[in-house]
Short mmCIF file of C-alpha atoms in Angstrom, two decimals:
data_model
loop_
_atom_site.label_atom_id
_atom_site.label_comp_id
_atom_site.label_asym_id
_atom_site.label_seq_id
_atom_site.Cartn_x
_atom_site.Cartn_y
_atom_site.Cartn_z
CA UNK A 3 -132.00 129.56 -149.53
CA UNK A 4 -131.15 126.49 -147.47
CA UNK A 5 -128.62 125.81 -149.83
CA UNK A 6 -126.38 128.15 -149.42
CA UNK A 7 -126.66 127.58 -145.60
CA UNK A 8 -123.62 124.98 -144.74
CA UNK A 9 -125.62 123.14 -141.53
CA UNK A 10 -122.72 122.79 -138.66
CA UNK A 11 -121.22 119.60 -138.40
CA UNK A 12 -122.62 119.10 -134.60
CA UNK A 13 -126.31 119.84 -135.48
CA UNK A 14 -126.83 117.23 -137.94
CA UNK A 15 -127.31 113.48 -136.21
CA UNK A 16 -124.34 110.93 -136.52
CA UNK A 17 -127.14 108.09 -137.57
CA UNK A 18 -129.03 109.99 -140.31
CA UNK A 19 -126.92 112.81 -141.11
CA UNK A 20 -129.83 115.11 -140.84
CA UNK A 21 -130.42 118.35 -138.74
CA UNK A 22 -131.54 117.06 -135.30
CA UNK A 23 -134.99 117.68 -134.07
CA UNK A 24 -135.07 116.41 -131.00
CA UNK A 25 -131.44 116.20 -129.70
CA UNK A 26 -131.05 113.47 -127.15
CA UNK A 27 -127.32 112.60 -125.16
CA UNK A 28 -126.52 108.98 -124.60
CA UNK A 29 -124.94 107.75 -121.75
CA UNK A 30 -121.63 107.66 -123.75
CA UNK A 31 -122.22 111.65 -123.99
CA UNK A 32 -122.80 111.46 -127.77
CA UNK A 33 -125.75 113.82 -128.91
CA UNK A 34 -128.32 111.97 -131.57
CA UNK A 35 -131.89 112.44 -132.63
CA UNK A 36 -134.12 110.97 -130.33
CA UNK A 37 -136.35 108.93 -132.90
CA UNK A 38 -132.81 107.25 -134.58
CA UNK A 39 -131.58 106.71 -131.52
CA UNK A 40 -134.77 105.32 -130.39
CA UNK A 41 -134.77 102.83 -133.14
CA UNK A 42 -131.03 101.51 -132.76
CA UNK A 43 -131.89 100.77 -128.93
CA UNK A 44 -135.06 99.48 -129.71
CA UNK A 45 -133.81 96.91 -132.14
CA UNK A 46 -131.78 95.57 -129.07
CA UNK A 47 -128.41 97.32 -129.35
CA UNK A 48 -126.89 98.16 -126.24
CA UNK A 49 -123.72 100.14 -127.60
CA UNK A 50 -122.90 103.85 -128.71
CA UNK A 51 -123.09 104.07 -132.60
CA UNK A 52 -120.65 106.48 -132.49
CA UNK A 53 -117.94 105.12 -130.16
CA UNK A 54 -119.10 101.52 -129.66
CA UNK A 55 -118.66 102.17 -126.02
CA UNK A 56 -121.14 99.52 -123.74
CA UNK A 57 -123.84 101.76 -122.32
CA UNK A 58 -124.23 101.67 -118.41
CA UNK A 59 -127.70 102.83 -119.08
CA UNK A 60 -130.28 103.45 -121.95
CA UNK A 61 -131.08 106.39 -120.76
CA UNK A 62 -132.12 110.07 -123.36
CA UNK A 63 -131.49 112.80 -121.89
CA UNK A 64 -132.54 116.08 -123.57
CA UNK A 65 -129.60 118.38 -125.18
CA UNK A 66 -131.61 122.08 -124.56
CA UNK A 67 -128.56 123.84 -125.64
CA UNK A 68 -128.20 122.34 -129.00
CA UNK A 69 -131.64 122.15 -129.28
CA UNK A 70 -131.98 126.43 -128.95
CA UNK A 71 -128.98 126.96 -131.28
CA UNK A 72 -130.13 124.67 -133.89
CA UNK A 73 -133.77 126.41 -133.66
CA UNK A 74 -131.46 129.99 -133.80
CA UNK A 75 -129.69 128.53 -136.39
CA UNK A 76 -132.76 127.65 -138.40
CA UNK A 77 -134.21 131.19 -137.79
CA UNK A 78 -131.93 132.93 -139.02
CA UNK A 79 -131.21 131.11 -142.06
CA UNK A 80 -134.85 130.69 -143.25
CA UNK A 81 -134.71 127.18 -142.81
CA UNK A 82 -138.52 125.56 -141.77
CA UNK A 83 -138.12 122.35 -139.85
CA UNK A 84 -141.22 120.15 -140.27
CA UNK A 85 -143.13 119.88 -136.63
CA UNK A 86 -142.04 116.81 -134.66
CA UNK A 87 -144.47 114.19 -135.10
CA UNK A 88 -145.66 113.69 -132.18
CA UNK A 89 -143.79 111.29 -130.50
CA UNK A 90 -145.21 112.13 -127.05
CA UNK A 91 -148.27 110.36 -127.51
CA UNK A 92 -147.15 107.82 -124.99
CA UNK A 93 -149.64 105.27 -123.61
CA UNK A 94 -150.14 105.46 -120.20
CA UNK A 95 -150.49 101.95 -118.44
CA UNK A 96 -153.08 101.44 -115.54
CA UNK A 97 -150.08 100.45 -113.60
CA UNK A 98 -148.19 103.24 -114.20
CA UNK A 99 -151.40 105.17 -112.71
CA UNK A 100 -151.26 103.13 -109.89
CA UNK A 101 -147.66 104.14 -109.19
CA UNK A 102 -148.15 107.79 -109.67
CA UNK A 103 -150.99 107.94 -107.10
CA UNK A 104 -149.44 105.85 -104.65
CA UNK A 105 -146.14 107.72 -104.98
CA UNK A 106 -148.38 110.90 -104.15
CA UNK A 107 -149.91 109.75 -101.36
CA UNK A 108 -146.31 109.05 -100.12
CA UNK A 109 -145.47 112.69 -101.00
CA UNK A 110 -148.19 114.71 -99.78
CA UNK A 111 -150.02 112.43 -96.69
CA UNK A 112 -146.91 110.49 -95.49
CA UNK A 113 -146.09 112.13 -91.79
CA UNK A 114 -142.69 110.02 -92.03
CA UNK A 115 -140.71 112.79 -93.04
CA UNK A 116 -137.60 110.13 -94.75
CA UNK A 117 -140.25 108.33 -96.51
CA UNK A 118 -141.68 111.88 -98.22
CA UNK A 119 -137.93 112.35 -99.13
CA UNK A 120 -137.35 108.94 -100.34
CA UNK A 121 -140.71 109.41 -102.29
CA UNK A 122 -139.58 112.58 -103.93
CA UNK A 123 -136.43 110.95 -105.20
CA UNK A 124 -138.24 108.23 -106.92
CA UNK A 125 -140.42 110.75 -108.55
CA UNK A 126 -137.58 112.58 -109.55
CA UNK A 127 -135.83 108.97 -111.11
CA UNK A 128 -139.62 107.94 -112.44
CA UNK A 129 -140.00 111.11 -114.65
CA UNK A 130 -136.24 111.03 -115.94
CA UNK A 131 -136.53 107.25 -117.28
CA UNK A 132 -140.18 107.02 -118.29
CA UNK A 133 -141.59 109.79 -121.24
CA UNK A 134 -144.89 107.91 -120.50
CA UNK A 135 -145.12 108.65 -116.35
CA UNK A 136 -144.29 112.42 -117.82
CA UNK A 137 -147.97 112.07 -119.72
CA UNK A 138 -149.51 111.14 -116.41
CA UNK A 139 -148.91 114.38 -114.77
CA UNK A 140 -151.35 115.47 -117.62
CA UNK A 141 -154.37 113.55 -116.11
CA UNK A 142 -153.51 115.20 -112.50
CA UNK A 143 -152.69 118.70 -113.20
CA UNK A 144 -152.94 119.05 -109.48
CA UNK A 145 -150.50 117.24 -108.39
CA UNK A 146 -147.27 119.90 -108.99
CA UNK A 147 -148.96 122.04 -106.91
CA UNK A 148 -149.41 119.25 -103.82
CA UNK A 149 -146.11 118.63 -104.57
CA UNK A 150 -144.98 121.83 -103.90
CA UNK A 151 -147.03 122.09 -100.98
CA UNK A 152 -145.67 119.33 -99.13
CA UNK A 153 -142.23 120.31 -99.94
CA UNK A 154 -142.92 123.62 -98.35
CA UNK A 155 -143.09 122.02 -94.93
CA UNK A 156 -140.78 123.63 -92.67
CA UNK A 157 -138.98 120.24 -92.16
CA UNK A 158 -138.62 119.49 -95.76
CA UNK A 159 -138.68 123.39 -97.14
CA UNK A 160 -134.76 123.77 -95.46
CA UNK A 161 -133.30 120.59 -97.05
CA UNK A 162 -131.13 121.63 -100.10
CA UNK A 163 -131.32 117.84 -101.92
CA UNK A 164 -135.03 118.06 -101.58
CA UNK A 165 -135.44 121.27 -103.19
CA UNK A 166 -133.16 120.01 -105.95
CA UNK A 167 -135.77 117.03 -106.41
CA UNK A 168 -138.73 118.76 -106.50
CA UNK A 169 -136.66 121.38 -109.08
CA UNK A 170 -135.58 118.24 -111.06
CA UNK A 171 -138.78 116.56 -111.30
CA UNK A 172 -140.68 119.95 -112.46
CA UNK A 173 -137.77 119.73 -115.25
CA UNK A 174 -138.47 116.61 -116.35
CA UNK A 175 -142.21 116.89 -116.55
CA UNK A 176 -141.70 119.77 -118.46
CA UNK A 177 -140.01 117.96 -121.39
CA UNK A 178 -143.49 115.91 -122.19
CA UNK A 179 -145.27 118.89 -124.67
CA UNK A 180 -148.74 118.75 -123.07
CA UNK A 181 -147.53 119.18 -119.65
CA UNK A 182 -145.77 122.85 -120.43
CA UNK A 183 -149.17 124.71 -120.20
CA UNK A 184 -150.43 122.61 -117.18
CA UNK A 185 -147.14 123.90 -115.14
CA UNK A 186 -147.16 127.28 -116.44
CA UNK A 187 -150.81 127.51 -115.43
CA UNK A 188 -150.26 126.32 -111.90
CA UNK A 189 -149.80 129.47 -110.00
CA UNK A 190 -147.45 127.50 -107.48
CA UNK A 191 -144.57 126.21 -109.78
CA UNK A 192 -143.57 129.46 -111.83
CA UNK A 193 -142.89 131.38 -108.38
CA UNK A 194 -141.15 127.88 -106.68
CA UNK A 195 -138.97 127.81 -109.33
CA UNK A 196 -137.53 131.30 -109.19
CA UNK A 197 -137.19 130.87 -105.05
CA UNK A 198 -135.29 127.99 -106.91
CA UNK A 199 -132.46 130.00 -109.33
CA UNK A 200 -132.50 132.20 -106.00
CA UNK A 201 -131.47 130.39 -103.13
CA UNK A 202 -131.08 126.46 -104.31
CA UNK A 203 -127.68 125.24 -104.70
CA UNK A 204 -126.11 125.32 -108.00
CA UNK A 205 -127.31 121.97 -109.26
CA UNK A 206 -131.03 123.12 -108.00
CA UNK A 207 -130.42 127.32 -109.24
CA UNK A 208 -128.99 125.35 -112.99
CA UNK A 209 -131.94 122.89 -113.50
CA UNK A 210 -134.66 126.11 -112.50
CA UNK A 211 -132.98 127.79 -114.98
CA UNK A 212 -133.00 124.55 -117.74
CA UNK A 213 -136.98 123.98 -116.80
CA UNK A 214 -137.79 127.93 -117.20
CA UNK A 215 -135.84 127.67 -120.56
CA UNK A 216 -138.15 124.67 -121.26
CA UNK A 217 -141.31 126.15 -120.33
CA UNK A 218 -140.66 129.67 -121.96
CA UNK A 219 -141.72 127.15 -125.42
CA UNK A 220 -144.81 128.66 -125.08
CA UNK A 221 -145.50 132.06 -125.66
CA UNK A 222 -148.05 132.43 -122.73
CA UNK A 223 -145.08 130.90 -120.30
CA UNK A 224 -142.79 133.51 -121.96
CA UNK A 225 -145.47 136.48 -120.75
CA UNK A 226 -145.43 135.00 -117.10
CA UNK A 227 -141.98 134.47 -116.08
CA UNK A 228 -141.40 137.59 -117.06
CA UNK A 229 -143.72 139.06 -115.05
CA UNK A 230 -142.90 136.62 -111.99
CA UNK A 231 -139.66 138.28 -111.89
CA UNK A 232 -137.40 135.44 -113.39
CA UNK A 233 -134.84 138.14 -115.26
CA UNK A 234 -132.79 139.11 -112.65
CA UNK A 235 -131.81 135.92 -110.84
CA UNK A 236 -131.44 134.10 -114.21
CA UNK A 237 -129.16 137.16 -114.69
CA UNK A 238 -127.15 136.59 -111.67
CA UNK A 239 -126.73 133.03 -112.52
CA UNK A 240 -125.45 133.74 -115.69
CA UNK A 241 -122.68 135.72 -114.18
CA UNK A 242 -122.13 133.99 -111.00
CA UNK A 243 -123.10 130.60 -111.87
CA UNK A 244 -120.99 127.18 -112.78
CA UNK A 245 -120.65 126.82 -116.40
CA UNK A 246 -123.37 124.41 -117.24
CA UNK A 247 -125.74 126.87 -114.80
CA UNK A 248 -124.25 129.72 -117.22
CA UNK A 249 -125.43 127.75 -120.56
CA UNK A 250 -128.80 126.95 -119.00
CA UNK A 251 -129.58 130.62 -117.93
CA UNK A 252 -128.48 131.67 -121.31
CA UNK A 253 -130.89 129.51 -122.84
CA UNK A 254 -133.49 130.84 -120.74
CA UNK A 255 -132.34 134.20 -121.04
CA UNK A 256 -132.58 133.74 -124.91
CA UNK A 257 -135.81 132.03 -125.25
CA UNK A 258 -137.84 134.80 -122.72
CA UNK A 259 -136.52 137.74 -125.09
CA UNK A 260 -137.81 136.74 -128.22
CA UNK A 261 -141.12 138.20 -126.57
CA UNK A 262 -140.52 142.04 -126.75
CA UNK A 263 -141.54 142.95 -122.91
CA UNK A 264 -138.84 140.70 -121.73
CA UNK A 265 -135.99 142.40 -123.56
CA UNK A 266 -136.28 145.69 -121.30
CA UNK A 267 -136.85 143.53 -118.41
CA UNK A 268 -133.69 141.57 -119.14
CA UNK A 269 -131.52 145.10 -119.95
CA UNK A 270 -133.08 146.47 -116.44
CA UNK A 271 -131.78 143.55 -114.73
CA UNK A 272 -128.17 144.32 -116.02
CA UNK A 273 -127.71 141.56 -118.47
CA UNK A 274 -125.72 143.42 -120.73
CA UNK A 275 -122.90 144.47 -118.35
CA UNK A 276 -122.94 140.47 -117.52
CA UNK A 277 -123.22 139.48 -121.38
CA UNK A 278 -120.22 141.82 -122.34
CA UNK A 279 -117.88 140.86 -119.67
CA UNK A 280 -118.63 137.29 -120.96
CA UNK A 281 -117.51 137.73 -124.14
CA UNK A 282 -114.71 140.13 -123.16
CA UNK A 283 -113.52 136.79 -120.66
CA UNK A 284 -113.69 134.38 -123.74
CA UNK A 285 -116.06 132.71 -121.45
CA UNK A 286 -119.71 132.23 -122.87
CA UNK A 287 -118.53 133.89 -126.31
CA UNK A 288 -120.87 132.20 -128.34
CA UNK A 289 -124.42 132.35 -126.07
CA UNK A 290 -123.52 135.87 -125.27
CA UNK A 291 -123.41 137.74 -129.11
CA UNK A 292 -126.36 135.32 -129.59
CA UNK A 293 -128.60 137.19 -126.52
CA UNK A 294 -126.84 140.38 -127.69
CA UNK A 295 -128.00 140.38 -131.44
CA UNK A 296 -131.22 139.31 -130.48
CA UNK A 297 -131.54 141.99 -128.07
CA UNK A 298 -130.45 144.48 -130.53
CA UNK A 299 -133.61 145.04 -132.28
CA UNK A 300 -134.83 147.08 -128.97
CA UNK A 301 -134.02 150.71 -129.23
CA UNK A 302 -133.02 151.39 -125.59
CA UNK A 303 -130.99 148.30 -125.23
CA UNK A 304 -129.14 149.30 -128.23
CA UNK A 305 -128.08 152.37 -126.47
CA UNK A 306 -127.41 150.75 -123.54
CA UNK A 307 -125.16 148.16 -125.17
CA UNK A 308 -123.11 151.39 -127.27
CA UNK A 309 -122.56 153.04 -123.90
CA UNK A 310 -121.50 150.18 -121.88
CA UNK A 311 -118.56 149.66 -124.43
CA UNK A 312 -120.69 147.34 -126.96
CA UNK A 313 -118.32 148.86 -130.33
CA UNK A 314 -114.75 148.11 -129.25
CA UNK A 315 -115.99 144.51 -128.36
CA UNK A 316 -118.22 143.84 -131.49
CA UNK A 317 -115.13 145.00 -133.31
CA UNK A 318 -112.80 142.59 -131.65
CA UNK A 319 -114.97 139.91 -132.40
CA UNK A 320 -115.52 140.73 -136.05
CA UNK A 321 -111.50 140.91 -136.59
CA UNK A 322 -110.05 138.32 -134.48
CA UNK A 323 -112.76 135.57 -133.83
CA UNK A 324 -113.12 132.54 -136.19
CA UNK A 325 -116.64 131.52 -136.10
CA UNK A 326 -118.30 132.53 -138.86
CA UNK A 327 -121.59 132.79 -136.67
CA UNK A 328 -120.38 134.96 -134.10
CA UNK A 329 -118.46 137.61 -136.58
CA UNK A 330 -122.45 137.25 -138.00
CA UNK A 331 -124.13 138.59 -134.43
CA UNK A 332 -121.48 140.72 -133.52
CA UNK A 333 -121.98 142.90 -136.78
CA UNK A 334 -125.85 142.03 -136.82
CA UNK A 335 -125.38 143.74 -133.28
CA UNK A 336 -123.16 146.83 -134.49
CA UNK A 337 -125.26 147.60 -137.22
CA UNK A 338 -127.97 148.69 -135.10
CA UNK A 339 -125.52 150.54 -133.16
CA UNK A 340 -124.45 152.54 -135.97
CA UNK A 341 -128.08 152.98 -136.99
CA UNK A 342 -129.52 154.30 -133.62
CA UNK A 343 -126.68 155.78 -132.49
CA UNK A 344 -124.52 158.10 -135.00
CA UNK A 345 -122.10 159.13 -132.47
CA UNK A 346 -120.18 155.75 -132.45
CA UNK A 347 -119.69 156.14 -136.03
CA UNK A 348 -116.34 157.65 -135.22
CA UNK A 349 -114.69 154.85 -133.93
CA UNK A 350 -116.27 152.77 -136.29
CA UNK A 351 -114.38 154.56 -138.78
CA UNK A 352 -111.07 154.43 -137.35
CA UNK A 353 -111.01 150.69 -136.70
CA UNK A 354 -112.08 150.42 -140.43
CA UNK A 355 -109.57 152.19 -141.45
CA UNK A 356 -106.65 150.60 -139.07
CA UNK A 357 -107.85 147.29 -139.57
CA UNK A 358 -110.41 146.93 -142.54
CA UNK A 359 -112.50 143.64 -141.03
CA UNK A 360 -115.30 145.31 -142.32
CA UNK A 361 -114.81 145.22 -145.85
CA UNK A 362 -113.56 141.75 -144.77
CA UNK A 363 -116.67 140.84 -143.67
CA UNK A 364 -118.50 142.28 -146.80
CA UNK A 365 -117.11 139.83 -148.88
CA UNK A 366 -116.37 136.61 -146.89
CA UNK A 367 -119.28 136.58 -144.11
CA UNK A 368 -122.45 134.47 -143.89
CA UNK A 369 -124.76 135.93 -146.06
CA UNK A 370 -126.53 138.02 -143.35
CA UNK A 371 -123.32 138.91 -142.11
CA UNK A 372 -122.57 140.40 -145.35
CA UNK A 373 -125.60 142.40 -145.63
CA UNK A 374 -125.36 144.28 -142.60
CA UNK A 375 -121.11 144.68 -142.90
CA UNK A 376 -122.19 146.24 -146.09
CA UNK A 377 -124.95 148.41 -144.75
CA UNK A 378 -122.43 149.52 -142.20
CA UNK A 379 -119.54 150.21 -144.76
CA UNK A 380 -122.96 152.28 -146.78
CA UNK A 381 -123.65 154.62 -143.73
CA UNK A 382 -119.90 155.30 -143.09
CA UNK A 383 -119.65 156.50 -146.74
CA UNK A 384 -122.75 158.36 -146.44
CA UNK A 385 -121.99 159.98 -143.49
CA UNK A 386 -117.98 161.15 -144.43
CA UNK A 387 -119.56 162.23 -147.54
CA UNK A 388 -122.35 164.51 -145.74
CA UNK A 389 -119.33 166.08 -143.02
CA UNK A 390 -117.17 166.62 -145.90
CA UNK A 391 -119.77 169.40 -147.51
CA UNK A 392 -121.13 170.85 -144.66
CA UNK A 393 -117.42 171.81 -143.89
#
């Protein structure tokens, strides 16, 4: 089966030439695997494989986006990717405990309201650089909700760049595996970081969205954002937002529905009206018909997404768009149409006629793209067939 799955070009990484795991951007802006990257820094270089650019920094910084699609990618083609090992087993030094603590004390019993700031920032900076000060937080689970306390002091609680700290550093820490249970437990930081997509500026509303999308890993997490009320601002953002706040609520958006209570939670909060308009726009084409064909699977959505105009646009895409993955979802998408809903059969039939893509598609699609073109093409028959005799 994986054979006959041609991996895209920008999943695989540049120095192994195998499907990423763990996709990691350089400071040149080049996307590797974190472990082969790793090494090539490790062994001293201080240069982008790719473009032999001079790094300004040595920094990894974690590519969510391309890490959901390849993981969508991998679903739907059957393809098992062995677990990580894991690489987050990182050795915390007694020094690095010293600095956490001290750095807390700065945060949460400082009365020097600068110096709390200035302390927040370097806790922000700390849990960027160091995977290992991430594995602290994991021998305080206390401290993200102190943090949050002292941020919610009236002086501090106003000050957008603080919020966007605090937001940033709850981000980071939610990279390291262990510590994704530990936040979603703490009854504090689930709730602060929707106030966050509400009211933070865009930097602070894009990296609540990127940390809920990191979270929502674990199924529990999934269950309680959803119930916190996440859907609609991550909606709003996805519409409203700038367009790296628009990827980042997608991938949240995408990751919460693949547990079944969120997908009526994310229709209610009018994401299909935003995801259609998208796509319409040319603007999010790809993240969009990947939310949509998940969604699909859910009977009232699928209504939903018929009524709201869902066939001309699935059509559109199917004729006119040249990725092979997004002619894929947008028939995955109106093949549940056609199967819930027989009145849209009609102008199925008609663009089939005019324009054929469908048969198109039966022959030259991805292999599930086939199948469902096909099951489509099957129904229309069925159905002419059936209104032919009972004339």
């Amino acid at each position: 089966h994986a054979e006959a799955a041609v991996v895209p070009e920008q999943f695989l990484c540049p120095i192994s030439s195998e499907i990423m795991r763990d996709p990691v951007v350089l400071a040149s802006g080049q996307t590797y695997d974190r472990r082969f990257i790793q090494e090539w820094l490790s062994a001293g270089n201080r240069t982008c494989p790719q473009t032999q650019q001079v790094l300004s920094n040595t920094i990894l910084i974690p590519n969510h986006l391309v890490r959901s699609m390849i993981a969508q990618w991998c679903t739907e083609n059957g393809i098992a990717l062995s677990p990580l090992e894991n690489q987050e087993e990182d050795l915390v030094t007694n020094n690095e405990r010293k600095s956490f603590s001290e750095l807390f004390d700065r945060i949460s019993s400082s009365s020097n309201i600068s110096e709390k700031r200035q302390a927040i920032k370097d806790l922000r900076l700390l849990t960027k650089r160091n995977s290992s000060f991430r594995a602290v937080i994991g021998e305080n689970p206390d401290s993200i909700s102190q943090m949050i306390s002292a941020v919610s002091n009236p002086e501090l609680e106003s000050n957008s760049e603080v919020l966007e700290d605090t937001v940033t550093t709850i981000l980071n820490l939610s990279i390291h595996e262990s510590n994704k249970k530990i936040i979603g437990d703490d009854t504090k930081a689930i709730t602060f970081l929707i106030s966050a997509l509400q009211s933070g500026t865009m930097e602070a509303r894009s990296n609540a969205a990127a940390a809920i999308f990191s979270l929502s890993a674990l199924d529990s997490n999934k269950a309680k954002i959803g119930e916190s009320g996440a859907m609609r601002p991550l909606v709003d953002l996805l519409e409203h937002g700038s367009m790296t706040a628009k990827k980042d609520a997608a991938s949240a958006i995408f990751s919460l529905c693949k547990m079944h209570e969120n997908k009526s939670r994310a229709t209610k909060s009018g994401v299909i009206d935003v995801v259609l308009k998208a796509i319409s726009d040319e603007s999010l084409t790809d993240e969009s018909l990947t939310i949509l064909a998940l969604l699909s699977s859910d009977h009232e959505t699928v209504e939903e997404i018929g009524e709201t105009g869902g066939v001309p646009c699935m059509l559109h895409i199917i004729k006119d768009d040249q990725c092979k993955r997004n002619k894929e979802n947008a028939v995955a998408v109106l093949f549940s149409i056609c199967m819930y809903d027989r009145t849209k059969l009609r102008e199925v039939v008609e663009d089939e006629n005019l324009n054929g893509s469908l048969a198109w598609l039966a022959q030259n699609g991805t292999s599930r793209a086939r199948r469902k073109a096909a099951g489509i093409l099957d129904k229309l028959k069925r159905t002419i067939h059936k209104t032919h005799y009972s004339c």
